[in-house]
mmCIF file with all atom_site columns, C-alpha atoms in Angstrom:
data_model
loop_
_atom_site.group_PDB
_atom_site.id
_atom_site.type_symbol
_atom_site.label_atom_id
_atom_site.label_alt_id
_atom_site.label_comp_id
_atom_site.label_asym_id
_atom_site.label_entity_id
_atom_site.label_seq_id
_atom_site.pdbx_PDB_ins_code
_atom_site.Cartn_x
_atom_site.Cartn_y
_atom_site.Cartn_z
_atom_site.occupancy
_atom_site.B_iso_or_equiv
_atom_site.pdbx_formal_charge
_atom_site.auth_seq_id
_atom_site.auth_comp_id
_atom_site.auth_asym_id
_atom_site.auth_atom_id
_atom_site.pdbx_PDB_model_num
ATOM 1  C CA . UNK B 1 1  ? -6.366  -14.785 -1.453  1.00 0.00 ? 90  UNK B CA 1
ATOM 2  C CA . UNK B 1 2  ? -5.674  -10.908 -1.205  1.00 0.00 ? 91  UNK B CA 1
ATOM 3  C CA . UNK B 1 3  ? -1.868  -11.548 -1.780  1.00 0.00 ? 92  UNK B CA 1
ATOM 4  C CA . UNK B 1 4  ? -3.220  -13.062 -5.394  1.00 0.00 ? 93  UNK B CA 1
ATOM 5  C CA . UNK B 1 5  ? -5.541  -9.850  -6.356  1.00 0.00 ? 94  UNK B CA 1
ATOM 6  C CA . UNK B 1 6  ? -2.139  -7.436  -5.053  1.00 0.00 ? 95  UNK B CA 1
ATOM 7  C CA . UNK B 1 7  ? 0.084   -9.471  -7.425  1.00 0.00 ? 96  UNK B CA 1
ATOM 8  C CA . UNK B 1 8  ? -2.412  -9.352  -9.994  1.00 0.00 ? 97  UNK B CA 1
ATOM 9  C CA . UNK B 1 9  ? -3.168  -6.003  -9.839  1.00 0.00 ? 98  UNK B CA 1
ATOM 10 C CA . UNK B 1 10 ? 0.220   -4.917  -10.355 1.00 0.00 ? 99  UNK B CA 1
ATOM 11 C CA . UNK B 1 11 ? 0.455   -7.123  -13.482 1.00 0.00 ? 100 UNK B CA 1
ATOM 12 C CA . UNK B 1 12 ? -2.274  -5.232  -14.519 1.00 0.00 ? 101 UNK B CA 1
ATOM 13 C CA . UNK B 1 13 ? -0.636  -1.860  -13.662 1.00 0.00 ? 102 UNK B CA 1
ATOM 14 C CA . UNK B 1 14 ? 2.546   -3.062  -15.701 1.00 0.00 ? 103 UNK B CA 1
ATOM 15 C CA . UNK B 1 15 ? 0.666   -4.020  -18.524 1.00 0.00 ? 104 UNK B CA 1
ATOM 16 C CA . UNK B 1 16 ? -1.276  -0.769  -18.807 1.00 0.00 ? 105 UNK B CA 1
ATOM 17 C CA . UNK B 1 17 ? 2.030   1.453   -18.200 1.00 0.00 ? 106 UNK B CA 1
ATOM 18 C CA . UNK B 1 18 ? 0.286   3.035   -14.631 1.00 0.00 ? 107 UNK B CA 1
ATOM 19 C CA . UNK B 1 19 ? 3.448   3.905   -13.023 1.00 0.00 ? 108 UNK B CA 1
ATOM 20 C CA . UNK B 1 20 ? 1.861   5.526   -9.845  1.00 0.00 ? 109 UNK B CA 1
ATOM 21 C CA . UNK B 1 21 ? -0.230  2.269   -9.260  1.00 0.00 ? 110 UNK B CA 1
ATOM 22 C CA . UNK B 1 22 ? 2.578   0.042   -9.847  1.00 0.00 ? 111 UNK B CA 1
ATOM 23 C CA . UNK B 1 23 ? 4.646   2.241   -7.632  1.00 0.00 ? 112 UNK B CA 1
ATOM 24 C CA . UNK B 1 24 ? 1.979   1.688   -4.801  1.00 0.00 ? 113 UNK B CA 1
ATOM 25 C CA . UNK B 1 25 ? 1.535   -1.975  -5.130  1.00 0.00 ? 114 UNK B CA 1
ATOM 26 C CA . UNK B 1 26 ? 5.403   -2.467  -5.215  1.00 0.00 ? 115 UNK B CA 1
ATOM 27 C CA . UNK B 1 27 ? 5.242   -0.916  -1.799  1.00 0.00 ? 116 UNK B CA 1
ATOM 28 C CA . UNK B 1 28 ? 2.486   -2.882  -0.760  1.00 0.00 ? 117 UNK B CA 1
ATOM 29 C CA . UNK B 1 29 ? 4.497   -5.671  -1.483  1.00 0.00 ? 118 UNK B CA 1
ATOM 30 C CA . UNK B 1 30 ? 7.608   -4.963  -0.094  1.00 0.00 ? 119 UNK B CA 1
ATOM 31 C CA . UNK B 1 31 ? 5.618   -3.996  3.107   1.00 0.00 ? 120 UNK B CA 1
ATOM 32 C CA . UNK B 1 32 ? 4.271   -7.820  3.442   1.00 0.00 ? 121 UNK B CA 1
ATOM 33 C CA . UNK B 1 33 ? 7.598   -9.623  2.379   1.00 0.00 ? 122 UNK B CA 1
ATOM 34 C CA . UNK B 1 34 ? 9.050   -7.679  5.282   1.00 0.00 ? 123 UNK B CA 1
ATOM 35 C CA . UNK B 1 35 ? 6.063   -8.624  7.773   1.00 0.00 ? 124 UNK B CA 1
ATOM 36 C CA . UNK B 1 36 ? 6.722   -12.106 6.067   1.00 0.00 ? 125 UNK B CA 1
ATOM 37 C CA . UNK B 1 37 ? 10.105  -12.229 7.111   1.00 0.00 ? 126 UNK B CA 1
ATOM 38 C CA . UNK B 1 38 ? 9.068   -10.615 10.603  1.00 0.00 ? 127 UNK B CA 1
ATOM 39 C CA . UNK B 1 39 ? 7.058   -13.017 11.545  1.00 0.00 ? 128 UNK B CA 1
ATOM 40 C CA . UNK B 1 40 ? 8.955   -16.147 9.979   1.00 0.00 ? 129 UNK B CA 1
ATOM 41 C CA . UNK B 1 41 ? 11.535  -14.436 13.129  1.00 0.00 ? 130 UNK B CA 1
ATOM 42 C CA . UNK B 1 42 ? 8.651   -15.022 15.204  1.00 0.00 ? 131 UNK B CA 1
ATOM 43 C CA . UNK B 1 43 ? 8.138   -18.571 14.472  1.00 0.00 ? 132 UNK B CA 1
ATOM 44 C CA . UNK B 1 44 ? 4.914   -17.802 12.928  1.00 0.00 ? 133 UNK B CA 1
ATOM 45 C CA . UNK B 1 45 ? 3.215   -18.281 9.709   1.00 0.00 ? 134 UNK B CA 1
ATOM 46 C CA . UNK B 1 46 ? 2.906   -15.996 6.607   1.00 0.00 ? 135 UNK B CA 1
ATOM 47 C CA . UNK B 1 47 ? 0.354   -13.233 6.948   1.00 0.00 ? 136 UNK B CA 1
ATOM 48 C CA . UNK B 1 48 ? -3.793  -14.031 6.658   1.00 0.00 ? 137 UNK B CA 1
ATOM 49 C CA . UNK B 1 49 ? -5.660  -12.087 4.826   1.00 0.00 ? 138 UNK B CA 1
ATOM 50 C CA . UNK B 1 50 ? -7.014  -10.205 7.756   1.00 0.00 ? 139 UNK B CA 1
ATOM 51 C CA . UNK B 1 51 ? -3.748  -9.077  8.904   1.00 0.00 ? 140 UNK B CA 1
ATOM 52 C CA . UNK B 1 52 ? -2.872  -8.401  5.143   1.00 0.00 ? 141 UNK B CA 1
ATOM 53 C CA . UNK B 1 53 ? -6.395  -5.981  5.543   1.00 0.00 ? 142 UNK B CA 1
ATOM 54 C CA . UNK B 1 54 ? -4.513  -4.314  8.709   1.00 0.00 ? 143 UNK B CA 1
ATOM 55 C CA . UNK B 1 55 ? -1.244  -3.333  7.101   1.00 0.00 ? 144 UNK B CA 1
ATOM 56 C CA . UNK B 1 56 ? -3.142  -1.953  4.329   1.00 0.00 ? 145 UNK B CA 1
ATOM 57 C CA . UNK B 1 57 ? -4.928  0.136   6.536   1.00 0.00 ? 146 UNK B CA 1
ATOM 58 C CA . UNK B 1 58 ? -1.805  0.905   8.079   1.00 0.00 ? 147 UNK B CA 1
ATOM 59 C CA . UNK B 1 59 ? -0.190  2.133   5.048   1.00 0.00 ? 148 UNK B CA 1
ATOM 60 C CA . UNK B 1 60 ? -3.578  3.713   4.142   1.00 0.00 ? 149 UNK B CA 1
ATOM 61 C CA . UNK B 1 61 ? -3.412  5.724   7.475   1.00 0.00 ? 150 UNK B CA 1
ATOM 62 C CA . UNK B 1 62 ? 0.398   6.661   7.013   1.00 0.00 ? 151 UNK B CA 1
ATOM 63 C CA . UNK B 1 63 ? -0.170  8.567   3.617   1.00 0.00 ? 152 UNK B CA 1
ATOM 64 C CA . UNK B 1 64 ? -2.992  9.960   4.991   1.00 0.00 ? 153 UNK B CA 1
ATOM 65 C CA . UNK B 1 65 ? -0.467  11.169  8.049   1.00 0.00 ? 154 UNK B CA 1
ATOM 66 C CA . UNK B 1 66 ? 1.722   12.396  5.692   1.00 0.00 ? 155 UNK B CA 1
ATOM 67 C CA . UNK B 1 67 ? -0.823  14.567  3.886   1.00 0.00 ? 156 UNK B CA 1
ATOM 68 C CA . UNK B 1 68 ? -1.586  16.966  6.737   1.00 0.00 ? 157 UNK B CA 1
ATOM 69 C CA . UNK B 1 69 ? 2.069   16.777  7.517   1.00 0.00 ? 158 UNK B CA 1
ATOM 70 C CA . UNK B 1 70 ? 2.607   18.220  4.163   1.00 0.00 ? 159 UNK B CA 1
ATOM 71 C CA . UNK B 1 71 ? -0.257  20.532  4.602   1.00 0.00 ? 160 UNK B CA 1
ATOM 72 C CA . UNK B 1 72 ? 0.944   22.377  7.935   1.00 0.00 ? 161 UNK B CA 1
ATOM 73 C CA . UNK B 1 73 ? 4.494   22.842  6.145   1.00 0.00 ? 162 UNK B CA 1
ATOM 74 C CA . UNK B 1 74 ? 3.081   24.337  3.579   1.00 0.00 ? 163 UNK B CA 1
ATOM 75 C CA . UNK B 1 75 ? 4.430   21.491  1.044   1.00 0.00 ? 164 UNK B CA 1
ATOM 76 C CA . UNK B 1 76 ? 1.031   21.471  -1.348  1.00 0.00 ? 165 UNK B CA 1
ATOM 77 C CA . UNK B 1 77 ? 2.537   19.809  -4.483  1.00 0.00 ? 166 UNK B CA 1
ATOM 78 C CA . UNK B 1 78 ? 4.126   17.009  -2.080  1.00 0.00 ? 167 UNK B CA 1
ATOM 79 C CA . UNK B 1 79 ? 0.465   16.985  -0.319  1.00 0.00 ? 168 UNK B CA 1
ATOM 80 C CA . UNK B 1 80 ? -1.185  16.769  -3.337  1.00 0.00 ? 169 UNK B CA 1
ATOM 81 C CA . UNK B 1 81 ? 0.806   14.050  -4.728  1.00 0.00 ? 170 UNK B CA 1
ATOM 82 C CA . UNK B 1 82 ? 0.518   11.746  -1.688  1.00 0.00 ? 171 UNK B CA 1
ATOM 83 C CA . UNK B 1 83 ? -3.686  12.900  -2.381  1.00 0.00 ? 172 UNK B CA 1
ATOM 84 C CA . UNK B 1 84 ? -2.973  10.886  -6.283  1.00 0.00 ? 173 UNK B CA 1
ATOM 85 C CA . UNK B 1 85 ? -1.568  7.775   -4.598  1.00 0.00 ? 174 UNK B CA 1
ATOM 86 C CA . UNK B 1 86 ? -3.406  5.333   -5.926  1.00 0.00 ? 175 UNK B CA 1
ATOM 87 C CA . UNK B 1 87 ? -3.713  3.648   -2.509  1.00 0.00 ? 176 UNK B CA 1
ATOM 88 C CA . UNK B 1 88 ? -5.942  6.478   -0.830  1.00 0.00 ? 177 UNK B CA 1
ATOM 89 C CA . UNK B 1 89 ? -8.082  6.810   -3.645  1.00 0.00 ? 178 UNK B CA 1
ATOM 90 C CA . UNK B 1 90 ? -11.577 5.208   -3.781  1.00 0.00 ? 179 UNK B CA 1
ATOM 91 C CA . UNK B 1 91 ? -10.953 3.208   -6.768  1.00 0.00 ? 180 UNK B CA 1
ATOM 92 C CA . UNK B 1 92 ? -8.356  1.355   -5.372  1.00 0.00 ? 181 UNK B CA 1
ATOM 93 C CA . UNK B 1 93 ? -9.160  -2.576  -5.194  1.00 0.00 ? 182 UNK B CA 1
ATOM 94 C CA . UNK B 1 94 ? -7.573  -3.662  -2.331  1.00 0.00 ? 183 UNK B CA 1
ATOM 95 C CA . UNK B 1 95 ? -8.858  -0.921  -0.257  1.00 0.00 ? 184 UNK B CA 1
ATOM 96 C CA . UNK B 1 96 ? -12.061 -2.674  1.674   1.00 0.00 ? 185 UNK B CA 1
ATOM 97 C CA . UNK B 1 97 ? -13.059 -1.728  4.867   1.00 0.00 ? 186 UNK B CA 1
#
Protein backbone atom coordinates (compact mmCIF):
# COMPACT_ATOMS: atom_id res chain seq x y z
CA UNK A 1 0.00 0.00 0.00
CA UNK A 2 1.48 3.52 -0.98
CA UNK A 3 0.43 4.94 2.50
CA UNK A 4 3.05 2.04 3.87
CA UNK A 5 6.14 3.06 1.42
CA UNK A 6 5.19 7.18 2.51
CA UNK A 7 5.41 6.15 6.20
CA UNK A 8 8.34 4.20 5.56
CA UNK A 9 10.10 6.48 3.69
CA UNK A 10 9.98 9.06 6.19
CA UNK A 11 11.36 6.60 8.79
CA UNK A 12 13.99 6.34 6.54
CA UNK A 13 14.43 10.14 6.15
CA UNK A 14 14.49 10.38 10.11
CA UNK A 15 16.91 7.84 10.47
CA UNK A 16 19.35 9.28 7.94
CA UNK A 17 18.90 13.01 9.39
CA UNK A 18 17.33 14.27 5.62
CA UNK A 19 15.45 17.12 6.92
CA UNK A 20 14.17 18.38 3.46
CA UNK A 21 12.76 14.81 2.70
CA UNK A 22 11.25 14.42 5.98
CA UNK A 23 9.88 17.89 5.64
CA UNK A 24 8.15 16.75 2.30
CA UNK A 25 6.77 13.51 3.44
CA UNK A 26 5.37 15.21 6.66
CA UNK A 27 3.41 17.26 4.21
CA UNK A 28 2.47 14.47 2.23
CA UNK A 29 1.05 13.16 5.17
CA UNK A 30 -0.71 15.79 6.61
CA UNK A 31 -2.21 16.33 3.05
CA UNK A 32 -3.93 12.65 3.21
CA UNK A 33 -5.00 12.75 6.98
CA UNK A 34 -6.87 15.86 5.90
CA UNK A 35 -8.40 14.14 2.63
CA UNK A 36 -8.94 11.28 5.28
CA UNK A 37 -10.92 13.31 7.40
CA UNK A 38 -12.63 14.96 4.21
CA UNK A 39 -13.94 12.20 3.02
CA UNK A 40 -14.80 10.34 6.43
CA UNK A 41 -17.34 13.94 6.18
CA UNK A 42 -18.40 12.46 3.07
CA UNK A 43 -19.38 9.16 4.33
CA UNK A 44 -16.73 7.60 2.35
CA UNK A 45 -13.81 5.43 2.88
CA UNK A 46 -10.08 6.25 3.43
CA UNK A 47 -8.19 7.14 0.29
CA UNK A 48 -7.03 4.17 -2.49
CA UNK A 49 -4.00 4.20 -3.68
CA UNK A 50 -5.02 5.74 -6.93
CA UNK A 51 -6.43 8.73 -5.40
CA UNK A 52 -3.33 8.74 -3.01
CA UNK A 53 -1.35 8.84 -6.82
CA UNK A 54 -3.70 12.04 -7.60
CA UNK A 55 -2.95 14.17 -4.58
CA UNK A 56 0.58 13.49 -5.11
CA UNK A 57 0.38 14.77 -8.39
CA UNK A 58 -1.48 17.49 -7.04
CA UNK A 59 1.07 18.54 -4.66
CA UNK A 60 3.65 17.70 -7.38
CA UNK A 61 1.88 20.28 -9.71
CA UNK A 62 1.51 22.98 -6.85
CA UNK A 63 5.38 23.28 -6.21
CA UNK A 64 5.84 23.21 -9.61
CA UNK A 65 3.15 26.37 -9.67
CA UNK A 66 4.97 27.91 -7.19
CA UNK A 67 8.31 27.76 -9.00
CA UNK A 68 7.42 30.01 -11.94
CA UNK A 69 5.53 32.06 -9.44
CA UNK A 70 8.79 32.61 -7.80
CA UNK A 71 10.48 33.00 -11.08
CA UNK A 72 8.30 36.01 -12.54
CA UNK A 73 8.85 37.84 -9.02
CA UNK A 74 12.12 37.57 -9.32
CA UNK A 75 12.35 35.37 -5.94
CA UNK A 76 15.36 32.86 -7.32
CA UNK A 77 16.61 31.53 -3.93
CA UNK A 78 12.78 30.81 -2.94
CA UNK A 79 12.50 29.26 -6.69
CA UNK A 80 15.37 27.38 -6.32
CA UNK A 81 14.53 25.94 -3.08
CA UNK A 82 11.03 24.77 -4.06
CA UNK A 83 13.49 23.20 -7.37
CA UNK A 84 15.44 20.95 -4.07
CA UNK A 85 12.10 19.70 -2.74
CA UNK A 86 12.56 16.40 -2.59
CA UNK A 87 9.06 15.80 -4.01
CA UNK A 88 9.79 17.28 -7.62
CA UNK A 89 12.92 15.63 -7.94
CA UNK A 90 13.35 12.41 -10.00
CA UNK A 91 14.60 10.37 -7.25
CA UNK A 92 11.73 10.68 -5.29
CA UNK A 93 9.91 7.17 -4.60
CA UNK A 94 6.55 7.94 -4.47
CA UNK A 95 6.62 9.97 -7.53
CA UNK A 96 5.21 7.34 -10.38
CA UNK A 97 3.40 8.40 -13.16
Amino acid sequence: MLRDEINTALKGAMKARDERRVSTLRLINAALQNADIEAQGRAKPVLSDEEILALLQKLIKQRQEAVELYDKAGRAELAARERGDPVLGPGFPLARE
